[in-house]
């Protein structure tokens, strides 16, 4: 099979009018070239498709987009949406019901969401001429994830997900994991994320794509599997000042050959297009440099430096939780930072015990 795997998609205030008007040419530039000749196209839908006014309580924005978004995606050739992320449930059950209805009308399949925890753990299996490819879409623990008796996205579990991969490999020739997690704005994996992705490969995953970081990260080939630590935003346009927000890698995956290739895509803050010329060369050169750091072990320095750069924010979370006057809001902020794996990874880097520096002589 020829698959096109794309990152985060979320229409925003700067271009929702174009999605409502279904102006594909303006929105996507020359990127429709990527869709030609593909058996399936996957995107991560990073929002609810709804007009509902029912935002859930959370830290961070509640994201929704016009229901016409589903028709736009289908017109491009998208036939699979991943719903395992931290925003799909931003408008509660009214929002998710509208999302499912919009995708169904557009003829788009979805995966990574269920009526409860057990239901969310259903794989999507693609079949063609006797070949089976399983897609497992999981997310870290941040607001939207399913519980034993509550609807939500398929959560990552270091034990259960690895076992899910192993079981999927028993029935499918290829297994793809779309992992929605990792630290936002960081181009390197945490030590935990690297270990988790490698464990999934050892269990049978052929391709692991880490999304959610909103920037292009780094790649490695590991024991015959492919791991991309940070795919970037496919279509999530805004005036965000972080340079990495405005570029991504579209991933072509040939399942028969187990071969991947990357095509950089860039945003002008409102629409997207294929990266060209010096912009393309710069993006790919920086990507290759980070790949080399991953191979040499230098990535650990990049990860540590990133964590130190956000140190004040994490100290502020502790202060809000422990200082009188902040009340439940401060406690909930701290609870959120404990619940989410990406935040916990930063805690562990910033607050190392003496065990890491003690001499044993």
GROMACS .gro file of C-alpha atoms in nm:
model
  361
    1UNK     CA    1   0.000   0.000   0.000
    2UNK     CA    2   0.098   0.360  -0.060
    3UNK     CA    3   0.009   0.570   0.244
    4UNK     CA    4   0.034   0.942   0.312
    5UNK     CA    5   0.059   1.017   0.683
    6UNK     CA    6   0.001   1.379   0.784
    7UNK     CA    7   0.025   1.564   1.113
    8UNK     CA    8  -0.205   1.798   1.302
    9UNK     CA    9  -0.496   1.964   1.121
   10UNK     CA   10  -0.695   2.242   1.286
   11UNK     CA   11  -0.867   2.528   1.105
   12UNK     CA   12  -0.826   2.850   1.305
   13UNK     CA   13  -0.970   3.201   1.320
   14UNK     CA   14  -0.730   3.316   1.051
   15UNK     CA   15  -0.865   3.075   0.788
   16UNK     CA   16  -1.198   2.927   0.905
   17UNK     CA   17  -1.368   3.139   0.638
   18UNK     CA   18  -1.167   2.959   0.369
   19UNK     CA   19  -1.264   2.620   0.513
   20UNK     CA   20  -1.630   2.723   0.516
   21UNK     CA   21  -1.595   2.834   0.153
   22UNK     CA   22  -1.409   2.510   0.073
   23UNK     CA   23  -1.135   2.708  -0.101
   24UNK     CA   24  -0.888   2.423  -0.142
   25UNK     CA   25  -0.658   2.612  -0.378
   26UNK     CA   26  -0.604   2.898  -0.137
   27UNK     CA   27  -0.577   2.675   0.169
   28UNK     CA   28  -0.346   2.403   0.040
   29UNK     CA   29  -0.142   2.550  -0.246
   30UNK     CA   30   0.044   2.275  -0.429
   31UNK     CA   31   0.022   2.020  -0.146
   32UNK     CA   32  -0.255   1.823  -0.325
   33UNK     CA   33   0.032   1.682  -0.533
   34UNK     CA   34   0.121   1.474  -0.228
   35UNK     CA   35  -0.215   1.297  -0.237
   36UNK     CA   36  -0.183   1.155  -0.587
   37UNK     CA   37  -0.152   0.778  -0.618
   38UNK     CA   38  -0.215   0.707  -0.250
   39UNK     CA   39  -0.428   0.419  -0.127
   40UNK     CA   40  -0.502   0.596   0.201
   41UNK     CA   41  -0.437   0.937   0.356
   42UNK     CA   42  -0.429   0.988   0.735
   43UNK     CA   43  -0.446   1.317   0.926
   44UNK     CA   44  -0.465   1.392   1.296
   45UNK     CA   45  -0.779   1.601   1.352
   46UNK     CA   46  -0.673   1.834   1.633
   47UNK     CA   47  -1.016   1.980   1.710
   48UNK     CA   48  -1.388   1.916   1.721
   49UNK     CA   49  -1.592   1.984   1.407
   50UNK     CA   50  -1.889   2.155   1.563
   51UNK     CA   51  -2.086   2.474   1.619
   52UNK     CA   52  -2.167   2.361   1.974
   53UNK     CA   53  -2.105   2.608   2.255
   54UNK     CA   54  -2.017   2.354   2.522
   55UNK     CA   55  -1.646   2.393   2.608
   56UNK     CA   56  -1.509   2.164   2.875
   57UNK     CA   57  -1.311   2.298   3.170
   58UNK     CA   58  -0.940   2.274   3.098
   59UNK     CA   59  -0.613   2.464   3.085
   60UNK     CA   60  -0.532   2.575   2.734
   61UNK     CA   61  -0.757   2.659   2.438
   62UNK     CA   62  -1.076   2.477   2.342
   63UNK     CA   63  -1.045   2.411   1.970
   64UNK     CA   64  -1.328   2.370   1.721
   65UNK     CA   65  -1.368   2.419   1.348
   66UNK     CA   66  -1.643   2.436   1.086
   67UNK     CA   67  -1.810   2.107   1.003
   68UNK     CA   68  -1.731   2.183   0.636
   69UNK     CA   69  -1.371   2.092   0.725
   70UNK     CA   70  -1.460   1.726   0.678
   71UNK     CA   71  -1.574   1.790   0.319
   72UNK     CA   72  -1.255   1.983   0.247
   73UNK     CA   73  -1.039   1.699   0.375
   74UNK     CA   74  -1.236   1.441   0.177
   75UNK     CA   75  -1.200   1.649  -0.141
   76UNK     CA   76  -0.825   1.641  -0.095
   77UNK     CA   77  -0.823   1.264  -0.059
   78UNK     CA   78  -0.813   1.223   0.319
   79UNK     CA   79  -1.000   0.906   0.414
   80UNK     CA   80  -0.880   0.850   0.775
   81UNK     CA   81  -0.880   1.089   1.069
   82UNK     CA   82  -0.703   1.013   1.393
   83UNK     CA   83  -0.909   1.128   1.692
   84UNK     CA   84  -0.665   1.039   1.965
   85UNK     CA   85  -0.540   1.378   2.081
   86UNK     CA   86  -0.589   1.637   2.355
   87UNK     CA   87  -0.842   1.858   2.173
   88UNK     CA   88  -1.098   1.634   2.005
   89UNK     CA   89  -1.317   1.634   2.319
   90UNK     CA   90  -1.284   2.009   2.383
   91UNK     CA   91  -1.659   2.063   2.337
   92UNK     CA   92  -1.776   1.755   2.522
   93UNK     CA   93  -2.015   1.498   2.384
   94UNK     CA   94  -2.210   1.749   2.171
   95UNK     CA   95  -1.885   1.836   1.995
   96UNK     CA   96  -1.771   1.479   1.940
   97UNK     CA   97  -2.114   1.374   1.812
   98UNK     CA   98  -2.104   1.656   1.558
   99UNK     CA   99  -1.751   1.554   1.463
  100UNK     CA  100  -1.849   1.194   1.398
  101UNK     CA  101  -2.151   1.304   1.196
  102UNK     CA  102  -1.945   1.541   0.980
  103UNK     CA  103  -1.681   1.277   0.911
  104UNK     CA  104  -1.944   1.016   0.827
  105UNK     CA  105  -2.117   1.250   0.582
  106UNK     CA  106  -1.782   1.310   0.413
  107UNK     CA  107  -1.703   0.938   0.395
  108UNK     CA  108  -1.401   0.963   0.625
  109UNK     CA  109  -1.315   0.679   0.864
  110UNK     CA  110  -1.178   0.755   1.208
  111UNK     CA  111  -0.980   0.577   1.476
  112UNK     CA  112  -0.851   0.639   1.827
  113UNK     CA  113  -1.179   0.720   2.005
  114UNK     CA  114  -1.431   0.500   2.185
  115UNK     CA  115  -1.733   0.481   2.412
  116UNK     CA  116  -1.502   0.374   2.694
  117UNK     CA  117  -1.142   0.265   2.747
  118UNK     CA  118  -1.191  -0.084   2.605
  119UNK     CA  119  -1.378   0.046   2.300
  120UNK     CA  120  -1.112   0.310   2.231
  121UNK     CA  121  -0.848   0.037   2.194
  122UNK     CA  122  -0.985  -0.090   1.863
  123UNK     CA  123  -0.726  -0.079   1.583
  124UNK     CA  124  -0.809   0.041   1.234
  125UNK     CA  125  -0.710  -0.231   0.986
  126UNK     CA  126  -0.660  -0.147   0.618
  127UNK     CA  127  -0.671  -0.426   0.362
  128UNK     CA  128  -0.569  -0.448  -0.002
  129UNK     CA  129  -0.497  -0.756  -0.210
  130UNK     CA  130  -0.432  -0.969   0.097
  131UNK     CA  131  -0.212  -0.712   0.273
  132UNK     CA  132  -0.322  -0.588   0.614
  133UNK     CA  133  -0.198  -0.270   0.780
  134UNK     CA  134  -0.302  -0.184   1.136
  135UNK     CA  135  -0.312   0.176   1.260
  136UNK     CA  136  -0.295   0.238   1.634
  137UNK     CA  137  -0.363   0.599   1.734
  138UNK     CA  138  -0.287   0.685   2.098
  139UNK     CA  139  -0.246   1.002   2.302
  140UNK     CA  140  -0.088   1.105   2.628
  141UNK     CA  141  -0.304   1.181   2.932
  142UNK     CA  142  -0.438   1.531   2.875
  143UNK     CA  143  -0.813   1.591   2.915
  144UNK     CA  144  -0.956   1.388   2.626
  145UNK     CA  145  -0.851   1.032   2.712
  146UNK     CA  146  -1.103   0.754   2.772
  147UNK     CA  147  -1.167   0.602   3.114
  148UNK     CA  148  -1.312   0.263   3.204
  149UNK     CA  149  -1.667   0.401   3.197
  150UNK     CA  150  -1.621   0.726   3.008
  151UNK     CA  151  -1.584   0.805   2.634
  152UNK     CA  152  -1.261   0.946   2.504
  153UNK     CA  153  -0.947   0.906   2.301
  154UNK     CA  154  -0.729   0.597   2.313
  155UNK     CA  155  -0.467   0.665   2.580
  156UNK     CA  156  -0.107   0.553   2.563
  157UNK     CA  157  -0.009   0.305   2.832
  158UNK     CA  158   0.352   0.185   2.856
  159UNK     CA  159   0.234  -0.171   2.914
  160UNK     CA  160  -0.102  -0.204   2.740
  161UNK     CA  161  -0.006  -0.017   2.423
  162UNK     CA  162   0.305  -0.226   2.371
  163UNK     CA  163   0.090  -0.536   2.410
  164UNK     CA  164  -0.164  -0.390   2.165
  165UNK     CA  165   0.116  -0.347   1.911
  166UNK     CA  166   0.228  -0.705   1.963
  167UNK     CA  167  -0.125  -0.837   1.909
  168UNK     CA  168  -0.176  -0.621   1.601
  169UNK     CA  169   0.145  -0.755   1.449
  170UNK     CA  170   0.015  -1.109   1.481
  171UNK     CA  171  -0.265  -1.024   1.236
  172UNK     CA  172  -0.118  -0.749   1.017
  173UNK     CA  173   0.187  -0.733   0.796
  174UNK     CA  174   0.256  -0.373   0.901
  175UNK     CA  175   0.172  -0.178   1.216
  176UNK     CA  176   0.169   0.201   1.233
  177UNK     CA  177   0.151   0.388   1.564
  178UNK     CA  178   0.043   0.752   1.567
  179UNK     CA  179   0.154   0.878   1.908
  180UNK     CA  180   0.007   1.212   2.010
  181UNK     CA  181   0.251   1.334   2.270
  182UNK     CA  182   0.595   1.465   2.345
  183UNK     CA  183   0.677   1.814   2.471
  184UNK     CA  184   0.532   2.099   2.270
  185UNK     CA  185   0.792   2.314   2.090
  186UNK     CA  186   1.072   2.067   2.163
  187UNK     CA  187   1.258   1.918   1.867
  188UNK     CA  188   1.400   1.628   2.067
  189UNK     CA  189   1.234   1.334   2.242
  190UNK     CA  190   1.251   1.291   2.616
  191UNK     CA  191   1.441   0.983   2.736
  192UNK     CA  192   1.106   0.824   2.825
  193UNK     CA  193   0.954   0.894   2.483
  194UNK     CA  194   1.256   0.751   2.304
  195UNK     CA  195   1.239   0.436   2.516
  196UNK     CA  196   0.863   0.402   2.461
  197UNK     CA  197   0.889   0.436   2.083
  198UNK     CA  198   1.173   0.187   2.062
  199UNK     CA  199   0.976  -0.056   2.279
  200UNK     CA  200   0.683  -0.030   2.036
  201UNK     CA  201   0.916  -0.110   1.747
  202UNK     CA  202   1.053  -0.411   1.932
  203UNK     CA  203   0.693  -0.524   1.984
  204UNK     CA  204   0.624  -0.507   1.611
  205UNK     CA  205   0.559  -0.146   1.505
  206UNK     CA  206   0.702  -0.067   1.163
  207UNK     CA  207   0.635   0.308   1.173
  208UNK     CA  208   0.592   0.532   1.478
  209UNK     CA  209   0.491   0.894   1.420
  210UNK     CA  210   0.502   1.135   1.715
  211UNK     CA  211   0.271   1.430   1.670
  212UNK     CA  212   0.160   1.713   1.905
  213UNK     CA  213   0.499   1.887   1.944
  214UNK     CA  214   0.404   2.140   1.670
  215UNK     CA  215   0.748   2.125   1.512
  216UNK     CA  216   0.971   1.900   1.306
  217UNK     CA  217   1.188   1.691   1.535
  218UNK     CA  218   1.425   1.411   1.442
  219UNK     CA  219   1.415   1.062   1.291
  220UNK     CA  220   1.584   0.730   1.340
  221UNK     CA  221   1.571   0.387   1.183
  222UNK     CA  222   1.564   0.139   1.469
  223UNK     CA  223   1.576  -0.239   1.426
  224UNK     CA  224   1.412  -0.206   1.086
  225UNK     CA  225   1.138   0.027   1.213
  226UNK     CA  226   1.097   0.399   1.147
  227UNK     CA  227   1.050   0.652   1.429
  228UNK     CA  228   0.978   1.021   1.367
  229UNK     CA  229   0.998   1.218   1.691
  230UNK     CA  230   0.796   1.523   1.585
  231UNK     CA  231   0.608   1.553   1.256
  232UNK     CA  232   0.493   1.914   1.292
  233UNK     CA  233   0.164   2.079   1.198
  234UNK     CA  234   0.019   1.995   0.858
  235UNK     CA  235  -0.252   2.263   0.861
  236UNK     CA  236  -0.269   2.452   1.191
  237UNK     CA  237  -0.212   2.810   1.080
  238UNK     CA  238  -0.172   3.098   1.321
  239UNK     CA  239   0.050   3.395   1.399
  240UNK     CA  240   0.247   3.186   1.648
  241UNK     CA  241   0.593   3.337   1.694
  242UNK     CA  242   0.765   2.997   1.730
  243UNK     CA  243   0.936   2.932   1.398
  244UNK     CA  244   0.887   2.557   1.415
  245UNK     CA  245   0.508   2.595   1.426
  246UNK     CA  246   0.500   2.682   1.058
  247UNK     CA  247   0.653   2.371   0.901
  248UNK     CA  248   0.596   1.997   0.896
  249UNK     CA  249   0.698   1.676   0.724
  250UNK     CA  250   0.447   1.487   0.513
  251UNK     CA  251   0.534   1.118   0.537
  252UNK     CA  252   0.504   0.881   0.241
  253UNK     CA  253   0.503   0.520   0.354
  254UNK     CA  254   0.536   0.228   0.116
  255UNK     CA  255   0.417  -0.067   0.324
  256UNK     CA  256   0.538  -0.334   0.081
  257UNK     CA  257   0.893  -0.200   0.088
  258UNK     CA  258   0.877  -0.065   0.445
  259UNK     CA  259   1.018   0.258   0.307
  260UNK     CA  260   0.953   0.616   0.421
  261UNK     CA  261   1.022   0.951   0.259
  262UNK     CA  262   0.968   1.302   0.388
  263UNK     CA  263   0.837   1.612   0.212
  264UNK     CA  264   0.853   1.948   0.396
  265UNK     CA  265   0.544   2.170   0.397
  266UNK     CA  266   0.536   2.531   0.518
  267UNK     CA  267   0.273   2.778   0.634
  268UNK     CA  268   0.252   3.153   0.574
  269UNK     CA  269   0.034   3.194   0.884
  270UNK     CA  270  -0.294   3.146   0.696
  271UNK     CA  271  -0.241   2.877   0.430
  272UNK     CA  272   0.016   2.609   0.345
  273UNK     CA  273   0.228   2.505   0.047
  274UNK     CA  274   0.515   2.276  -0.042
  275UNK     CA  275   0.850   2.403   0.080
  276UNK     CA  276   1.082   2.498  -0.204
  277UNK     CA  277   1.431   2.630  -0.276
  278UNK     CA  278   1.636   2.759   0.013
  279UNK     CA  279   1.350   2.709   0.259
  280UNK     CA  280   1.329   2.340   0.176
  281UNK     CA  281   1.707   2.299   0.186
  282UNK     CA  282   1.729   2.468   0.527
  283UNK     CA  283   1.448   2.261   0.680
  284UNK     CA  284   1.594   1.934   0.557
  285UNK     CA  285   1.951   2.024   0.652
  286UNK     CA  286   1.843   2.106   1.007
  287UNK     CA  287   1.640   1.785   1.020
  288UNK     CA  288   1.940   1.578   0.910
  289UNK     CA  289   2.158   1.751   1.167
  290UNK     CA  290   1.917   1.657   1.446
  291UNK     CA  291   1.903   1.302   1.313
  292UNK     CA  292   2.281   1.289   1.348
  293UNK     CA  293   2.252   1.418   1.707
  294UNK     CA  294   2.004   1.141   1.780
  295UNK     CA  295   2.249   0.882   1.649
  296UNK     CA  296   2.546   1.025   1.840
  297UNK     CA  297   2.368   1.084   2.171
  298UNK     CA  298   2.396   1.464   2.148
  299UNK     CA  299   2.016   1.486   2.152
  300UNK     CA  300   2.027   1.453   2.531
  301UNK     CA  301   2.191   1.795   2.549
  302UNK     CA  302   1.919   1.945   2.332
  303UNK     CA  303   1.649   1.792   2.550
  304UNK     CA  304   1.814   1.915   2.871
  305UNK     CA  305   1.860   2.268   2.735
  306UNK     CA  306   1.495   2.282   2.635
  307UNK     CA  307   1.386   2.175   2.983
  308UNK     CA  308   1.604   2.442   3.142
  309UNK     CA  309   1.447   2.702   2.914
  310UNK     CA  310   1.100   2.627   3.054
  311UNK     CA  311   1.216   2.594   3.416
  312UNK     CA  312   1.045   2.918   3.536
  313UNK     CA  313   0.707   2.797   3.409
  314UNK     CA  314   0.736   2.469   3.599
  315UNK     CA  315   0.841   2.644   3.918
  316UNK     CA  316   0.538   2.867   3.872
  317UNK     CA  317   0.312   2.562   3.860
  318UNK     CA  318   0.447   2.443   4.196
  319UNK     CA  319   0.408   2.792   4.341
  320UNK     CA  320   0.044   2.815   4.231
  321UNK     CA  321  -0.033   2.478   4.385
  322UNK     CA  322   0.139   2.536   4.718
  323UNK     CA  323   0.088   2.908   4.785
  324UNK     CA  324  -0.227   3.010   4.975
  325UNK     CA  325  -0.472   3.210   4.767
  326UNK     CA  326  -0.458   3.015   4.443
  327UNK     CA  327  -0.721   2.765   4.557
  328UNK     CA  328  -0.852   2.486   4.338
  329UNK     CA  329  -0.722   2.651   4.021
  330UNK     CA  330  -0.364   2.618   4.137
  331UNK     CA  331  -0.414   2.261   4.250
  332UNK     CA  332  -0.578   2.169   3.920
  333UNK     CA  333  -0.292   2.324   3.724
  334UNK     CA  334  -0.045   2.114   3.920
  335UNK     CA  335  -0.263   1.803   3.874
  336UNK     CA  336  -0.265   1.862   3.498
  337UNK     CA  337   0.114   1.881   3.492
  338UNK     CA  338   0.132   1.554   3.686
  339UNK     CA  339  -0.124   1.376   3.469
  340UNK     CA  340   0.041   1.444   3.135
  341UNK     CA  341   0.347   1.237   3.045
  342UNK     CA  342   0.518   1.517   2.853
  343UNK     CA  343   0.508   1.746   3.157
  344UNK     CA  344   0.627   1.465   3.382
  345UNK     CA  345   0.924   1.416   3.152
  346UNK     CA  346   1.024   1.778   3.214
  347UNK     CA  347   0.979   1.741   3.591
  348UNK     CA  348   1.221   1.448   3.588
  349UNK     CA  349   1.481   1.643   3.397
  350UNK     CA  350   1.456   1.953   3.615
  351UNK     CA  351   1.433   1.779   3.954
  352UNK     CA  352   1.690   1.503   3.948
  353UNK     CA  353   1.781   1.333   4.273
  354UNK     CA  354   2.136   1.309   4.407
  355UNK     CA  355   2.140   0.953   4.280
  356UNK     CA  356   2.232   1.097   3.941
  357UNK     CA  357   2.542   1.276   4.075
  358UNK     CA  358   2.654   1.072   4.375
  359UNK     CA  359   2.997   0.914   4.341
  360UNK     CA  360   3.022   0.550   4.444
  361UNK     CA  361   3.396   0.541   4.517
   0.00000   0.00000   0.00000
